[in-house]
Amino acid sequence: QVQLVESGGGSVQAGGSLRLSCVASGYTSSSACWGWFRQAPGKEREGVAAIITSSRFTIYADSVKGRFTISRDDAKNTVYLQMDSLKAEDTAMYYCAAKTVCVAWSRWADPGWYGAWGQGTQVTVSA
């Protein structure tokens, strides 16, 4: 069973940067996909970015394209989300998710596509 633990959240001023980490245990297959989501109060969970382990192919939501970078360290079984040029509207709880067999990649932003989730880490950006 995959277990995910996020860290790296915090409070930062607009224009600043944060790097989120997601450490996975219980699963290390190269066929997996990993995603980052966020959810602000009163809003639906939104797909931010995703990465395919085998190809390192990445995809981003339009709202973060050019500012956020997703990456993965296989040796550490860790997925990162580097967030630069943060804006107040990036404020949310951020979640890491895992899909153990990466098929139907077009569903990367669908929370229901993923089988494992972390507990979340809060990101607060002040204007």
PDB file of C-alpha atoms in Angstrom:
ATOM      1  CA  GLN A   1       0.000   0.000   0.000  1.00  0.00           C
ATOM      2  CA  VAL A   2       1.386   3.377  -1.020  1.00  0.00           C
ATOM      3  CA  GLN A   3       1.824   5.960   1.709  1.00  0.00           C
ATOM      4  CA  LEU A   4       2.581   9.588   0.877  1.00  0.00           C
ATOM      5  CA  VAL A   5       3.872  12.268   3.236  1.00  0.00           C
ATOM      6  CA  GLU A   6       4.083  15.900   2.124  1.00  0.00           C
ATOM      7  CA  SER A   7       6.208  18.637   3.637  1.00  0.00           C
ATOM      8  CA  GLY A   8       7.582  22.050   2.781  1.00  0.00           C
ATOM      9  CA  GLY A   9       4.506  24.198   3.085  1.00  0.00           C
ATOM     10  CA  GLY A  10       4.503  27.493   4.921  1.00  0.00           C
ATOM     11  CA  SER A  11       3.814  31.200   4.706  1.00  0.00           C
ATOM     12  CA  VAL A  12       5.530  33.393   2.149  1.00  0.00           C
ATOM     13  CA  GLN A  13       5.060  36.812   0.611  1.00  0.00           C
ATOM     14  CA  ALA A  14       3.900  37.206  -2.954  1.00  0.00           C
ATOM     15  CA  GLY A  15       6.774  36.744  -5.364  1.00  0.00           C
ATOM     16  CA  GLY A  16       8.503  34.283  -3.087  1.00  0.00           C
ATOM     17  CA  SER A  17       9.244  30.583  -3.507  1.00  0.00           C
ATOM     18  CA  LEU A  18       8.582  27.305  -1.746  1.00  0.00           C
ATOM     19  CA  ARG A  19       9.514  23.719  -2.507  1.00  0.00           C
ATOM     20  CA  LEU A  20       7.104  20.990  -1.530  1.00  0.00           C
ATOM     21  CA  SER A  21       8.248  17.403  -1.065  1.00  0.00           C
ATOM     22  CA  CYS A  22       6.279  14.185  -1.174  1.00  0.00           C
ATOM     23  CA  VAL A  23       7.987  11.065   0.131  1.00  0.00           C
ATOM     24  CA  ALA A  24       6.437   7.780  -0.970  1.00  0.00           C
ATOM     25  CA  SER A  25       6.733   4.437   0.770  1.00  0.00           C
ATOM     26  CA  GLY A  26       5.384   1.038  -0.121  1.00  0.00           C
ATOM     27  CA  TYR A  27       5.637   1.457  -3.907  1.00  0.00           C
ATOM     28  CA  THR A  28       8.490   2.290  -6.261  1.00  0.00           C
ATOM     29  CA  SER A  29       7.357   1.114  -9.701  1.00  0.00           C
ATOM     30  CA  SER A  30       8.558   2.957 -12.764  1.00  0.00           C
ATOM     31  CA  SER A  31       5.060   2.676 -14.194  1.00  0.00           C
ATOM     32  CA  ALA A  32       3.599   5.103 -11.666  1.00  0.00           C
ATOM     33  CA  CYS A  33       2.390   8.669 -12.129  1.00  0.00           C
ATOM     34  CA  TRP A  34       2.479  11.349  -9.475  1.00  0.00           C
ATOM     35  CA  GLY A  35       0.412  14.461  -9.116  1.00  0.00           C
ATOM     36  CA  TRP A  36       0.146  17.589  -7.057  1.00  0.00           C
ATOM     37  CA  PHE A  37      -3.269  19.043  -6.271  1.00  0.00           C
ATOM     38  CA  ARG A  38      -4.458  21.985  -4.246  1.00  0.00           C
ATOM     39  CA  GLN A  39      -7.673  22.921  -2.533  1.00  0.00           C
ATOM     40  CA  ALA A  40      -8.612  26.335  -1.236  1.00  0.00           C
ATOM     41  CA  PRO A  41     -11.476  26.794   1.258  1.00  0.00           C
ATOM     42  CA  GLY A  42     -14.831  26.500  -0.472  1.00  0.00           C
ATOM     43  CA  LYS A  43     -13.297  25.357  -3.744  1.00  0.00           C
ATOM     44  CA  GLU A  44     -12.880  22.013  -5.489  1.00  0.00           C
ATOM     45  CA  ARG A  45      -9.593  20.149  -5.491  1.00  0.00           C
ATOM     46  CA  GLU A  46      -7.576  21.329  -8.485  1.00  0.00           C
ATOM     47  CA  GLY A  47      -4.862  19.487 -10.385  1.00  0.00           C
ATOM     48  CA  VAL A  48      -1.667  21.545 -10.416  1.00  0.00           C
ATOM     49  CA  ALA A  49       0.975  19.330 -12.020  1.00  0.00           C
ATOM     50  CA  ALA A  50       1.786  15.702 -12.724  1.00  0.00           C
ATOM     51  CA  ILE A  51       4.750  13.599 -13.800  1.00  0.00           C
ATOM     52  CA  ILE A  52       5.212  10.164 -15.341  1.00  0.00           C
ATOM     53  CA  THR A  53       8.018   8.267 -13.611  1.00  0.00           C
ATOM     54  CA  SER A  54       9.264   6.341 -16.651  1.00  0.00           C
ATOM     55  CA  SER A  55       9.440   9.166 -19.197  1.00  0.00           C
ATOM     56  CA  ARG A  56       9.642  12.160 -16.878  1.00  0.00           C
ATOM     57  CA  PHE A  57       6.888  13.708 -18.985  1.00  0.00           C
ATOM     58  CA  THR A  58       5.281  16.565 -17.076  1.00  0.00           C
ATOM     59  CA  ILE A  59       2.082  18.538 -17.392  1.00  0.00           C
ATOM     60  CA  TYR A  60       0.812  21.671 -15.656  1.00  0.00           C
ATOM     61  CA  ALA A  61      -2.367  23.585 -15.083  1.00  0.00           C
ATOM     62  CA  ASP A  62      -2.449  26.838 -17.042  1.00  0.00           C
ATOM     63  CA  SER A  63      -2.614  28.815 -13.794  1.00  0.00           C
ATOM     64  CA  VAL A  64       0.854  27.637 -12.724  1.00  0.00           C
ATOM     65  CA  LYS A  65       2.614  27.047 -16.032  1.00  0.00           C
ATOM     66  CA  GLY A  66       5.980  28.794 -16.090  1.00  0.00           C
ATOM     67  CA  ARG A  67       6.010  29.268 -12.307  1.00  0.00           C
ATOM     68  CA  PHE A  68       5.833  25.743 -10.891  1.00  0.00           C
ATOM     69  CA  THR A  69       8.072  22.765 -11.662  1.00  0.00           C
ATOM     70  CA  ILE A  70       7.378  19.151 -10.775  1.00  0.00           C
ATOM     71  CA  SER A  71      10.243  16.692 -10.528  1.00  0.00           C
ATOM     72  CA  ARG A  72      11.086  13.313  -9.092  1.00  0.00           C
ATOM     73  CA  ASP A  73      14.100  11.749  -7.394  1.00  0.00           C
ATOM     74  CA  ASP A  74      13.877   7.972  -7.853  1.00  0.00           C
ATOM     75  CA  ALA A  75      16.646   7.239  -5.354  1.00  0.00           C
ATOM     76  CA  LYS A  76      14.721   9.059  -2.642  1.00  0.00           C
ATOM     77  CA  ASN A  77      11.304   8.005  -3.940  1.00  0.00           C
ATOM     78  CA  THR A  78      10.329  11.635  -3.620  1.00  0.00           C
ATOM     79  CA  VAL A  79       8.337  13.997  -5.820  1.00  0.00           C
ATOM     80  CA  TYR A  80       8.910  17.731  -5.590  1.00  0.00           C
ATOM     81  CA  LEU A  81       6.930  20.805  -6.516  1.00  0.00           C
ATOM     82  CA  GLN A  82       9.086  23.896  -6.880  1.00  0.00           C
ATOM     83  CA  MET A  83       6.852  26.952  -6.677  1.00  0.00           C
ATOM     84  CA  ASP A  84       8.259  30.305  -7.781  1.00  0.00           C
ATOM     85  CA  SER A  85       6.692  33.733  -8.266  1.00  0.00           C
ATOM     86  CA  LEU A  86       3.966  32.791  -5.832  1.00  0.00           C
ATOM     87  CA  LYS A  87       0.716  34.712  -5.864  1.00  0.00           C
ATOM     88  CA  ALA A  88      -1.964  35.212  -3.235  1.00  0.00           C
ATOM     89  CA  GLU A  89      -4.293  32.995  -5.293  1.00  0.00           C
ATOM     90  CA  ASP A  90      -1.857  30.086  -4.852  1.00  0.00           C
ATOM     91  CA  THR A  91      -2.887  29.905  -1.201  1.00  0.00           C
ATOM     92  CA  ALA A  92      -4.322  26.452  -0.547  1.00  0.00           C
ATOM     93  CA  MET A  93      -3.747  23.062   1.004  1.00  0.00           C
ATOM     94  CA  TYR A  94      -1.466  21.138  -1.345  1.00  0.00           C
ATOM     95  CA  TYR A  95      -1.751  17.384  -1.736  1.00  0.00           C
ATOM     96  CA  CYS A  96       0.436  14.751  -3.344  1.00  0.00           C
ATOM     97  CA  ALA A  97      -1.218  11.845  -5.145  1.00  0.00           C
ATOM     98  CA  ALA A  98      -0.040   8.598  -6.741  1.00  0.00           C
ATOM     99  CA  LYS A  99      -1.390   6.471  -9.565  1.00  0.00           C
ATOM    100  CA  THR A 100       0.395   3.119  -9.415  1.00  0.00           C
ATOM    101  CA  VAL A 101      -0.145   2.211 -13.101  1.00  0.00           C
ATOM    102  CA  CYS A 102      -0.100   5.209 -15.366  1.00  0.00           C
ATOM    103  CA  VAL A 103      -2.800   4.609 -17.968  1.00  0.00           C
ATOM    104  CA  ALA A 104      -5.346   7.099 -19.337  1.00  0.00           C
ATOM    105  CA  TRP A 105      -2.906   9.981 -18.766  1.00  0.00           C
ATOM    106  CA  SER A 106      -5.510  12.453 -19.988  1.00  0.00           C
ATOM    107  CA  ARG A 107      -7.149  12.084 -16.575  1.00  0.00           C
ATOM    108  CA  TRP A 108      -4.133  13.503 -14.743  1.00  0.00           C
ATOM    109  CA  ALA A 109      -6.168  16.380 -13.248  1.00  0.00           C
ATOM    110  CA  ASP A 110      -9.020  14.141 -12.063  1.00  0.00           C
ATOM    111  CA  PRO A 111      -8.672  13.473  -8.317  1.00  0.00           C
ATOM    112  CA  GLY A 112     -10.628  10.234  -8.749  1.00  0.00           C
ATOM    113  CA  TRP A 113      -7.911   8.841 -11.045  1.00  0.00           C
ATOM    114  CA  TYR A 114      -5.398   8.537  -8.233  1.00  0.00           C
ATOM    115  CA  GLY A 115      -5.330   5.731  -5.705  1.00  0.00           C
ATOM    116  CA  ALA A 116      -3.235   7.204  -2.912  1.00  0.00           C
ATOM    117  CA  TRP A 117      -3.109  10.600  -1.243  1.00  0.00           C
ATOM    118  CA  GLY A 118      -1.014  12.382   1.319  1.00  0.00           C
ATOM    119  CA  GLN A 119      -2.370  14.363   4.250  1.00  0.00           C
ATOM    120  CA  GLY A 120      -1.587  17.744   2.691  1.00  0.00           C
ATOM    121  CA  THR A 121       0.633  20.700   3.480  1.00  0.00           C
ATOM    122  CA  GLN A 122      -0.614  24.272   3.793  1.00  0.00           C
ATOM    123  CA  VAL A 123       0.735  27.047   1.573  1.00  0.00           C
ATOM    124  CA  THR A 124      -0.184  30.629   2.427  1.00  0.00           C
ATOM    125  CA  VAL A 125       0.881  33.526   0.217  1.00  0.00           C
ATOM    126  CA  SER A 126       0.364  37.045   1.482  1.00  0.00           C
ATOM    127  CA  ALA A 127      -0.074  39.912  -0.935  1.00  0.00           C
TER     128      ALA A 127
END
